[in-house]
Amino acid sequence: MAKTSRSIAIAKGLQRVLNVGLLLLAAILVVFLVKETIHLAKVLFINNEESSSYLLIEGIVIYFLYFEFIALIVKYFESGYHFPLRYFIYIGITAIIRLIIVDHKNPFDTLIYAGAIMLLVATLYLANTDRLKRE
């Protein structure tokens, strides 16, 4: 099946829309990253309560989530418009760790979350094998 000039133009147009959307998303994530940095500084230096340690740990994990999403967008542009699978796995692991930190009241749920992390780590191992590695 030969590519027509019309289909190539549509693909390029959609790629531009995607690129602009990702750049806007990256800008929004940078703003949230700065806000989270300010929030972490306030929790660390202003609050002296015992509950502030949980806020600090939760804030740090959220900070890593923003950071990983920005790194994913950077990697997308560096790798020629390709989202590497392992970055999504890193984000998933970090999000589940945040969930464990925030909601650790039910031990069975925590065990399920830990199992999900183990499954993601096994997936990450498989994704980094020579047969599946693209970059």
PDB file of C-alpha atoms in Angstrom:
ATOM      1  CA  MET A   1       0.000   0.000   0.000  1.00  0.00           C
ATOM      2  CA  ALA A   2       1.628   3.231  -1.143  1.00  0.00           C
ATOM      3  CA  LYS A   3       1.534   6.323   0.991  1.00  0.00           C
ATOM      4  CA  THR A   4      -0.232   9.180  -0.691  1.00  0.00           C
ATOM      5  CA  SER A   5       0.806  12.771  -0.286  1.00  0.00           C
ATOM      6  CA  ARG A   6      -2.509  13.427   1.435  1.00  0.00           C
ATOM      7  CA  SER A   7      -1.948  10.774   4.102  1.00  0.00           C
ATOM      8  CA  ILE A   8       1.593  12.033   4.673  1.00  0.00           C
ATOM      9  CA  ALA A   9       0.304  15.600   5.092  1.00  0.00           C
ATOM     10  CA  ILE A  10      -2.350  14.435   7.562  1.00  0.00           C
ATOM     11  CA  ALA A  11       0.238  12.469   9.550  1.00  0.00           C
ATOM     12  CA  LYS A  12       2.602  15.459   9.669  1.00  0.00           C
ATOM     13  CA  GLY A  13      -0.228  17.771  10.700  1.00  0.00           C
ATOM     14  CA  LEU A  14      -1.306  15.456  13.500  1.00  0.00           C
ATOM     15  CA  GLN A  15       2.309  15.064  14.602  1.00  0.00           C
ATOM     16  CA  ARG A  16       2.602  18.859  14.892  1.00  0.00           C
ATOM     17  CA  VAL A  17      -0.595  19.015  16.955  1.00  0.00           C
ATOM     18  CA  LEU A  18       0.775  16.282  19.221  1.00  0.00           C
ATOM     19  CA  ASN A  19       4.113  18.067  19.586  1.00  0.00           C
ATOM     20  CA  VAL A  20       2.465  21.385  20.483  1.00  0.00           C
ATOM     21  CA  GLY A  21       0.180  19.631  22.962  1.00  0.00           C
ATOM     22  CA  LEU A  22       3.142  17.903  24.610  1.00  0.00           C
ATOM     23  CA  LEU A  23       5.067  21.164  24.829  1.00  0.00           C
ATOM     24  CA  LEU A  24       2.075  22.805  26.519  1.00  0.00           C
ATOM     25  CA  LEU A  25       1.788  19.852  28.884  1.00  0.00           C
ATOM     26  CA  ALA A  26       5.506  20.121  29.686  1.00  0.00           C
ATOM     27  CA  ALA A  27       5.095  23.831  30.474  1.00  0.00           C
ATOM     28  CA  ILE A  28       2.159  23.067  32.789  1.00  0.00           C
ATOM     29  CA  LEU A  29       4.161  20.315  34.500  1.00  0.00           C
ATOM     30  CA  VAL A  30       7.078  22.696  35.035  1.00  0.00           C
ATOM     31  CA  VAL A  31       4.698  25.166  36.722  1.00  0.00           C
ATOM     32  CA  PHE A  32       3.402  22.379  38.990  1.00  0.00           C
ATOM     33  CA  LEU A  33       6.987  21.296  39.690  1.00  0.00           C
ATOM     34  CA  VAL A  34       7.854  24.818  40.826  1.00  0.00           C
ATOM     35  CA  LYS A  35       4.699  24.940  42.988  1.00  0.00           C
ATOM     36  CA  GLU A  36       5.598  21.582  44.524  1.00  0.00           C
ATOM     37  CA  THR A  37       9.116  22.842  45.245  1.00  0.00           C
ATOM     38  CA  ILE A  38       7.661  25.828  47.095  1.00  0.00           C
ATOM     39  CA  HIS A  39       5.257  23.535  48.961  1.00  0.00           C
ATOM     40  CA  LEU A  40       8.097  21.203  49.978  1.00  0.00           C
ATOM     41  CA  ALA A  41      10.147  24.149  51.225  1.00  0.00           C
ATOM     42  CA  LYS A  42       7.207  25.353  53.327  1.00  0.00           C
ATOM     43  CA  VAL A  43       6.609  21.902  54.800  1.00  0.00           C
ATOM     44  CA  LEU A  44      10.301  21.425  55.507  1.00  0.00           C
ATOM     45  CA  PHE A  45      11.129  24.808  56.998  1.00  0.00           C
ATOM     46  CA  ILE A  46       7.869  26.255  58.335  1.00  0.00           C
ATOM     47  CA  ASN A  47       5.768  23.363  59.668  1.00  0.00           C
ATOM     48  CA  ASN A  48       7.149  21.748  62.804  1.00  0.00           C
ATOM     49  CA  GLU A  49       4.343  19.261  63.330  1.00  0.00           C
ATOM     50  CA  GLU A  50       4.778  15.506  63.313  1.00  0.00           C
ATOM     51  CA  SER A  51       2.259  15.179  60.475  1.00  0.00           C
ATOM     52  CA  SER A  52       4.494  17.334  58.317  1.00  0.00           C
ATOM     53  CA  SER A  53       6.872  14.385  57.811  1.00  0.00           C
ATOM     54  CA  TYR A  54       4.085  12.521  55.980  1.00  0.00           C
ATOM     55  CA  LEU A  55       3.359  15.651  53.940  1.00  0.00           C
ATOM     56  CA  LEU A  56       7.053  15.939  53.115  1.00  0.00           C
ATOM     57  CA  ILE A  57       7.368  12.315  51.971  1.00  0.00           C
ATOM     58  CA  GLU A  58       4.152  12.535  49.937  1.00  0.00           C
ATOM     59  CA  GLY A  59       5.339  15.807  48.404  1.00  0.00           C
ATOM     60  CA  ILE A  60       8.681  14.279  47.444  1.00  0.00           C
ATOM     61  CA  VAL A  61       6.972  11.387  45.668  1.00  0.00           C
ATOM     62  CA  ILE A  62       4.640  13.784  43.836  1.00  0.00           C
ATOM     63  CA  TYR A  63       7.713  15.815  42.912  1.00  0.00           C
ATOM     64  CA  PHE A  64       9.259  12.698  41.350  1.00  0.00           C
ATOM     65  CA  LEU A  65       6.049  12.040  39.417  1.00  0.00           C
ATOM     66  CA  TYR A  66       6.178  15.503  37.849  1.00  0.00           C
ATOM     67  CA  PHE A  67       9.877  15.055  37.181  1.00  0.00           C
ATOM     68  CA  GLU A  68       9.328  11.679  35.503  1.00  0.00           C
ATOM     69  CA  PHE A  69       6.565  13.012  33.265  1.00  0.00           C
ATOM     70  CA  ILE A  70       8.807  15.883  32.156  1.00  0.00           C
ATOM     71  CA  ALA A  71      11.647  13.401  31.527  1.00  0.00           C
ATOM     72  CA  LEU A  72       9.233  11.271  29.482  1.00  0.00           C
ATOM     73  CA  ILE A  73       8.353  14.246  27.281  1.00  0.00           C
ATOM     74  CA  VAL A  74      12.043  15.122  26.848  1.00  0.00           C
ATOM     75  CA  LYS A  75      12.834  11.514  25.914  1.00  0.00           C
ATOM     76  CA  TYR A  76       9.937  11.553  23.421  1.00  0.00           C
ATOM     77  CA  PHE A  77      11.531  14.406  21.481  1.00  0.00           C
ATOM     78  CA  GLU A  78      15.071  13.003  21.812  1.00  0.00           C
ATOM     79  CA  SER A  79      14.111   9.552  20.532  1.00  0.00           C
ATOM     80  CA  GLY A  80      12.406  10.714  17.375  1.00  0.00           C
ATOM     81  CA  TYR A  81       8.783  10.923  18.531  1.00  0.00           C
ATOM     82  CA  HIS A  82       8.731   7.646  20.442  1.00  0.00           C
ATOM     83  CA  PHE A  83       7.552   7.058  24.034  1.00  0.00           C
ATOM     84  CA  PRO A  84       9.859   4.513  25.696  1.00  0.00           C
ATOM     85  CA  LEU A  85       7.866   1.888  27.602  1.00  0.00           C
ATOM     86  CA  ARG A  86      10.194   1.846  30.573  1.00  0.00           C
ATOM     87  CA  TYR A  87       9.435   5.475  31.446  1.00  0.00           C
ATOM     88  CA  PHE A  88       5.754   4.596  31.791  1.00  0.00           C
ATOM     89  CA  ILE A  89       6.749   1.715  34.049  1.00  0.00           C
ATOM     90  CA  TYR A  90       8.852   4.054  36.219  1.00  0.00           C
ATOM     91  CA  ILE A  91       5.892   6.406  36.512  1.00  0.00           C
ATOM     92  CA  GLY A  92       3.603   3.513  37.441  1.00  0.00           C
ATOM     93  CA  ILE A  93       5.969   2.300  40.167  1.00  0.00           C
ATOM     94  CA  THR A  94       6.296   5.808  41.596  1.00  0.00           C
ATOM     95  CA  ALA A  95       2.522   6.331  41.535  1.00  0.00           C
ATOM     96  CA  ILE A  96       1.913   3.074  43.402  1.00  0.00           C
ATOM     97  CA  ILE A  97       4.567   3.973  45.984  1.00  0.00           C
ATOM     98  CA  ARG A  98       2.777   7.281  46.505  1.00  0.00           C
ATOM     99  CA  LEU A  99      -0.495   5.400  46.929  1.00  0.00           C
ATOM    100  CA  ILE A 100       1.086   3.150  49.577  1.00  0.00           C
ATOM    101  CA  ILE A 101       2.415   6.181  51.452  1.00  0.00           C
ATOM    102  CA  VAL A 102      -0.924   7.990  51.354  1.00  0.00           C
ATOM    103  CA  ASP A 103      -3.273   5.025  51.896  1.00  0.00           C
ATOM    104  CA  HIS A 104      -1.634   2.356  54.042  1.00  0.00           C
ATOM    105  CA  LYS A 105      -4.488   1.635  56.453  1.00  0.00           C
ATOM    106  CA  ASN A 106      -5.579  -1.683  54.932  1.00  0.00           C
ATOM    107  CA  PRO A 107      -2.754  -4.286  54.991  1.00  0.00           C
ATOM    108  CA  PHE A 108      -4.358  -6.366  52.226  1.00  0.00           C
ATOM    109  CA  ASP A 109      -4.479  -3.353  49.893  1.00  0.00           C
ATOM    110  CA  THR A 110      -0.835  -2.618  50.683  1.00  0.00           C
ATOM    111  CA  LEU A 111       0.033  -6.219  49.826  1.00  0.00           C
ATOM    112  CA  ILE A 112      -1.812  -5.920  46.505  1.00  0.00           C
ATOM    113  CA  TYR A 113       0.047  -2.666  45.757  1.00  0.00           C
ATOM    114  CA  ALA A 114       3.362  -4.361  46.570  1.00  0.00           C
ATOM    115  CA  GLY A 115       2.445  -7.197  44.204  1.00  0.00           C
ATOM    116  CA  ALA A 116       1.673  -4.633  41.499  1.00  0.00           C
ATOM    117  CA  ILE A 117       5.102  -3.068  42.044  1.00  0.00           C
ATOM    118  CA  MET A 118       6.732  -6.509  41.735  1.00  0.00           C
ATOM    119  CA  LEU A 119       4.831  -7.100  38.487  1.00  0.00           C
ATOM    120  CA  LEU A 120       5.971  -3.717  37.138  1.00  0.00           C
ATOM    121  CA  VAL A 121       9.581  -4.439  38.125  1.00  0.00           C
ATOM    122  CA  ALA A 122       9.391  -7.800  36.300  1.00  0.00           C
ATOM    123  CA  THR A 123       7.942  -5.969  33.289  1.00  0.00           C
ATOM    124  CA  LEU A 124      10.774  -3.450  33.481  1.00  0.00           C
ATOM    125  CA  TYR A 125      13.288  -6.294  33.515  1.00  0.00           C
ATOM    126  CA  LEU A 126      11.683  -7.830  30.434  1.00  0.00           C
ATOM    127  CA  ALA A 127      11.466  -4.463  28.669  1.00  0.00           C
ATOM    128  CA  ASN A 128      15.206  -3.948  29.191  1.00  0.00           C
ATOM    129  CA  THR A 129      16.195  -7.262  27.619  1.00  0.00           C
ATOM    130  CA  ASP A 130      18.078  -7.082  24.323  1.00  0.00           C
ATOM    131  CA  ARG A 131      15.135  -8.507  22.320  1.00  0.00           C
ATOM    132  CA  LEU A 132      12.695  -5.827  23.475  1.00  0.00           C
ATOM    133  CA  LYS A 133      14.989  -2.827  23.908  1.00  0.00           C
ATOM    134  CA  ARG A 134      14.546  -0.264  21.137  1.00  0.00           C
ATOM    135  CA  GLU A 135      16.908   2.462  22.256  1.00  0.00           C
TER     136      GLU A 135
END
